[in-house]
XYZ file of C-alpha atoms in Angstrom:
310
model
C 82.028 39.041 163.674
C 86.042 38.156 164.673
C 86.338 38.299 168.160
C 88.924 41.353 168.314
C 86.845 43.231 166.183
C 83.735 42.749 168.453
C 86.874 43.604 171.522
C 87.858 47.018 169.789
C 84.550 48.234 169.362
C 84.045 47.281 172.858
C 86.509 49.034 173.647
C 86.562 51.826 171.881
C 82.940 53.062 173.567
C 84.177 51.987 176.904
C 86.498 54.570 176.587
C 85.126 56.834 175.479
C 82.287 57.267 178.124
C 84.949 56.728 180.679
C 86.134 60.104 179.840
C 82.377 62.072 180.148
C 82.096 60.267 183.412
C 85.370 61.533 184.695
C 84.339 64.893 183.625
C 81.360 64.707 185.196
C 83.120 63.360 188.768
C 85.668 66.658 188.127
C 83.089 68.985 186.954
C 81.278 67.636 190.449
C 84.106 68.792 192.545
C 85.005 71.942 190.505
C 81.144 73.242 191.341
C 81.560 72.266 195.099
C 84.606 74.102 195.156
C 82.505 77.084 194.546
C 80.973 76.270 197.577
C 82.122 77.660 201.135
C 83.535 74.091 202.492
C 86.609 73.271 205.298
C 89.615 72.117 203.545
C 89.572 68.721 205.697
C 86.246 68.006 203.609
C 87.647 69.261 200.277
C 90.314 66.784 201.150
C 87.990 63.959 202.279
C 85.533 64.281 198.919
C 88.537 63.965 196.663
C 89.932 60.707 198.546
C 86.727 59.367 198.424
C 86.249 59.690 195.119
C 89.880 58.342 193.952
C 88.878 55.098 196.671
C 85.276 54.549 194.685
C 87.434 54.443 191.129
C 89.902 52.063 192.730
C 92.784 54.808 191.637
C 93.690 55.956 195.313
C 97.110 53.367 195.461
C 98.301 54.744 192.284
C 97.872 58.246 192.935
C 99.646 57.965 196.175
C 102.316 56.193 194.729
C 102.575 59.008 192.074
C 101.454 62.455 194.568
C 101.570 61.452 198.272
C 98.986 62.980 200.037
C 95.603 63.730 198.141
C 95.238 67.386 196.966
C 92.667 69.038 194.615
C 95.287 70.114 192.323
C 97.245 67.147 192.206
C 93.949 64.978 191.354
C 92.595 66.949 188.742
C 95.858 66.890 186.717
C 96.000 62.790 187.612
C 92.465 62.285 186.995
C 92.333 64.654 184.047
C 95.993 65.432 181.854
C 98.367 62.842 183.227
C 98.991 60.644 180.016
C 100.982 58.248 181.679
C 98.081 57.221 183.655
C 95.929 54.755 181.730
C 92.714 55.940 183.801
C 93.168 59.366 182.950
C 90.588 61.798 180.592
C 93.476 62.046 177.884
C 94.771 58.682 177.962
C 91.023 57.085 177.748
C 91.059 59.394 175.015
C 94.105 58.091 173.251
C 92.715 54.718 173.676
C 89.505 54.573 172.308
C 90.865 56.438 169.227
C 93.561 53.784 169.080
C 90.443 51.323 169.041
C 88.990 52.663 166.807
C 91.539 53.262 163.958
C 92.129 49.217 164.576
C 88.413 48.793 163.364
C 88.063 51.715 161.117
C 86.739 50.060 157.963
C 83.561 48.461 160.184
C 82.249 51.698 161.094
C 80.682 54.860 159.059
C 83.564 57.731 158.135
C 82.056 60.069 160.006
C 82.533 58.150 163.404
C 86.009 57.728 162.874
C 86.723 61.311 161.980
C 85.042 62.178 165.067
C 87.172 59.913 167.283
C 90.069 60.682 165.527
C 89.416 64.584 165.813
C 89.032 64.397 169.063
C 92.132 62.677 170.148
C 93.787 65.288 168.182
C 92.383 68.599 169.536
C 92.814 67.028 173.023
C 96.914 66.421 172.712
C 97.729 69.955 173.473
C 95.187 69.702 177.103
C 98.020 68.137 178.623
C 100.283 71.279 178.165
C 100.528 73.912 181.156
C 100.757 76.622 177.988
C 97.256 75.083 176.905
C 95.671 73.324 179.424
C 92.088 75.119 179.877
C 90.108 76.086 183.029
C 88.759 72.194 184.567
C 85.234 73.787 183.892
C 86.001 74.767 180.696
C 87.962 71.382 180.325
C 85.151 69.265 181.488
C 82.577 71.091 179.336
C 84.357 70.401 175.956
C 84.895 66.501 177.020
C 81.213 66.075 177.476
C 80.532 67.982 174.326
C 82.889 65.484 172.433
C 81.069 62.917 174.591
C 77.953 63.850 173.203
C 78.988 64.238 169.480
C 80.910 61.324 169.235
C 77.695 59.390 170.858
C 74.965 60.946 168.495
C 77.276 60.191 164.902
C 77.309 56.393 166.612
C 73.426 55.874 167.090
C 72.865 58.015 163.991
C 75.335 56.627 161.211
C 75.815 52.667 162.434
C 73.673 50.113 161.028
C 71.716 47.771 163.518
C 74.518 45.242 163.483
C 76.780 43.409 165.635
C 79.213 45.950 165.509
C 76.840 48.543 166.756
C 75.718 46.651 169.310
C 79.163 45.662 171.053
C 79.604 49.424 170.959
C 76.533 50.141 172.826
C 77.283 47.347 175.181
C 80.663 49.161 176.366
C 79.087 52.023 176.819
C 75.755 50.809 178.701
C 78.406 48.818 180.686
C 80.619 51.785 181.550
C 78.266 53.863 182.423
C 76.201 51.764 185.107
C 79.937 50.921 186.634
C 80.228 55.395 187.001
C 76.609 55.662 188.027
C 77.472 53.427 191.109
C 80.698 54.639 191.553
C 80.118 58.756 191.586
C 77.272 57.737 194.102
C 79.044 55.290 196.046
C 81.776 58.230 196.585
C 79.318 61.162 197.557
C 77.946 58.272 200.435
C 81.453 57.819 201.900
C 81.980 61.498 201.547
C 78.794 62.543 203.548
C 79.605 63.611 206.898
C 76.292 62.891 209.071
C 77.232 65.778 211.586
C 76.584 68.188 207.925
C 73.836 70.873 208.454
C 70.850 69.322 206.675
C 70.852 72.831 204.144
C 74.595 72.167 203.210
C 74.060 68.756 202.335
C 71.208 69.276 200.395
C 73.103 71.785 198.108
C 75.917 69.264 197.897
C 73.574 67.053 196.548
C 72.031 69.506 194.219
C 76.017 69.806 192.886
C 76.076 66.596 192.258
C 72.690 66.559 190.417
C 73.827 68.978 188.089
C 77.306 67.502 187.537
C 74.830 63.930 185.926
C 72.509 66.505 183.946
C 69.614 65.209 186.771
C 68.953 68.256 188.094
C 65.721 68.881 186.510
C 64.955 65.530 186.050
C 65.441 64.706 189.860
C 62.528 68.516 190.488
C 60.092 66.610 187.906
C 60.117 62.818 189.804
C 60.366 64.324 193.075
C 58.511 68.344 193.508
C 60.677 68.037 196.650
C 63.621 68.890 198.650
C 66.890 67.610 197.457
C 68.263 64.351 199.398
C 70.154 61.904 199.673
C 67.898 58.930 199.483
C 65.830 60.283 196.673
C 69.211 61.004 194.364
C 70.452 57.652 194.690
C 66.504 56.128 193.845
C 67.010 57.542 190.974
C 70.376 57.265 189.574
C 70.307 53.493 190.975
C 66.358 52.490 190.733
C 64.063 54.893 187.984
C 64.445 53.131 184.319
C 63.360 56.367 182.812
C 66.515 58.251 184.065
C 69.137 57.624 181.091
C 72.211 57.432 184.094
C 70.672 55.230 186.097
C 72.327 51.838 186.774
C 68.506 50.368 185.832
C 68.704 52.019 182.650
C 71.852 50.908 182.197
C 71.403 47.371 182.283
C 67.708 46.971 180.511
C 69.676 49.000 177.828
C 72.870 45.995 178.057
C 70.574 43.067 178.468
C 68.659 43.881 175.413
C 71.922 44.443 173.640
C 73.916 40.991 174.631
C 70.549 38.991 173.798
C 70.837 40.465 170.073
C 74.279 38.929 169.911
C 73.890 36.271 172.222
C 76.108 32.580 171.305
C 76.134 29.438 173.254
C 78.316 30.344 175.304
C 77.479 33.713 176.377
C 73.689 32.175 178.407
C 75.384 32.347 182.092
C 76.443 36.066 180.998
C 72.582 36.697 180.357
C 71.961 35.112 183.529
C 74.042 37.362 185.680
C 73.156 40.603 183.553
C 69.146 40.073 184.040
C 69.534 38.838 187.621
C 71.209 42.031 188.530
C 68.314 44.387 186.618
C 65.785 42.285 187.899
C 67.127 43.212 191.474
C 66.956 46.808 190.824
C 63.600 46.933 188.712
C 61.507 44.816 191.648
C 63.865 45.753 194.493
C 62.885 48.563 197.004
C 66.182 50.956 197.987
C 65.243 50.423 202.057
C 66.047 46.512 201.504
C 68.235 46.498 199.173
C 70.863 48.743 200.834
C 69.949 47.576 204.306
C 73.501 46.923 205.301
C 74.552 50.454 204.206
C 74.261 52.477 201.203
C 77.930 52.420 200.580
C 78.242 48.709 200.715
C 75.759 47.736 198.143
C 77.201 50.050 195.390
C 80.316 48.379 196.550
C 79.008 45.169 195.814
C 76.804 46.379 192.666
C 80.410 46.991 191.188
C 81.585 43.792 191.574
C 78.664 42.175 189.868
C 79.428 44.779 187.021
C 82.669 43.234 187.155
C 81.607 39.587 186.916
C 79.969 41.005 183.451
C 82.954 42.748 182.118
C 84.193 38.929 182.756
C 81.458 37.353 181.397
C 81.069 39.508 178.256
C 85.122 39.372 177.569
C 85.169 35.629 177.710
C 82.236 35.187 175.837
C 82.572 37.243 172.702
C 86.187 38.853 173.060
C 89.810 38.362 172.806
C 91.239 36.313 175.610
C 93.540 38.681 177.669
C 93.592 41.286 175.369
């Protein structure tokens, strides 16, 4: 496969999960603003959450001061910024008309459809409710994700898709948690924080999943065992990267080994790791520095098999 074939496909899934796990960060925040909370910590959770996807300097430079309806329209409408629902949305359609004639017709239709029901979102005549919003993004999510695993054959070009998206998704997994830790105010009534958590359960689809594993109480530590540590849980950064390893060893070159290397290392952490030791020096900090081995991937992967600053 050319290399900027392999790149658009790569790049075409990446962006499209980026936009269900924006929605699912926003639909987060739109079900604890059903909650009674201070304004200070409305304030707090949606700085923390712009910090953990490394947007917070551009927003400033763009709103000033952080405000809940200032970072829904960045983080959600605002075309001119790249990181945004819409423009994510833009992108992996412009992807994927580049690499239209490698894929099934009924993948690109999807994309394509999508891109062009979402254009009017970013009007104030048309833009919907943010939980009605959030719901139809994860519903295009969804589609555009089953027509992929059920129309592509078992190729190379369906498996640099899947590795965008297994890759995406591990980097939200760490980052959505990593934002709810520096959120978490340890002075919180234990019964609020639990149902902050729960929120945040529901926002991943875990809700349930976290009552079966655990029959307990929701907390802290438990939520982040499983969204970082249980390989069963589809979000979980685990998960993730069995799901990615597996993936780059069907396309593997002789170049790509070290990229391997640094993939397995990182599950093998996670799969044999306990959650005590491994985020010893704070919870915060090792999702930091989960995110930056993620990173070294996205580096590995793109030098290996992609277009050289494309």
């Amino acid at each position: 496969m050319l290399s900027r074939t392999a790149d658009h496909l790569y790049w075409m899934s990446r962006y499209h999960e980026r936009t269900e796990n924006l929605a699912r960060m926003l639909d987060a925040h739109y079900r604890l603003s059903l909650l009674p909370r201070p304004v200070e910590a409305v304030r707090r959770g949606w700085a923390a959450t712009l910090t953990s996807l490394g947007m917070r300097e551009t927003y400033e430079q763009r709103h000033g001061e952080v405000s809940p309806q200032a970072a829904v329209h960045f983080l959600a409408f605002d075309l001119e910024h790249r990181g945004s629902i819409l423009a994510s949305l833009r992108s992996a359609r412009e992807n994927a008309r580049a690499v239209r004639g490698t894929m099934p017709s009924e993948v690109w239709e999807t994309i394509n459809s999508t891109w062009l029901e979402a254009r009017g979102f970013g009007r104030a005549a048309t833009t919907p409710p943010i939980g009605e919003f959030v719901e139809w993004v994860k519903y295009r999510a969804h589609l555009t994700r089953g027509v992929i695993v059920g129309t592509m054959l078992r190729d190379e070009a369906y498996a640099f898709s899947r590795i965008g998206t297994f890759l995406e998704r591990a980097d939200a997994t760490t980052r959505i948690l990593e934002a709810r830790w520096r959120e978490l105010d340890p002075g919180e009534p234990a019964a609020a924080a639990a149902s902050e958590w729960a929120v945040l359960l529901r926002a991943l689809s875990a809700f349930e999943v976290y009552r079966k594993v655990y029959r307990d109480n929701v907390a802290p530590r438990q939520v982040t065992e499983l969204l970082l540590l249980n390989e069963s849980m589809p979000r979980s950064v685990l998960r993730c990267l069995t799901d990615l390893y597996g993936h780059l060893v069907s396309v593997r070159n002789a170049q790509s080994r070290e990229t391997e290397r640094r993939t397995g290392e990182l599950q093998a952490q996670l799969r044999f790791g306990r959650l005590d030791e491994l985020c010893a020096g704070g919870v915060a900090e090792y999702l930091d520095r989960c995110q930056r081995r993620l990173n070294e991937i996205a580096d590995g992967i793109s030098r290996d098999f992609l277009v050289p600053g494309f």
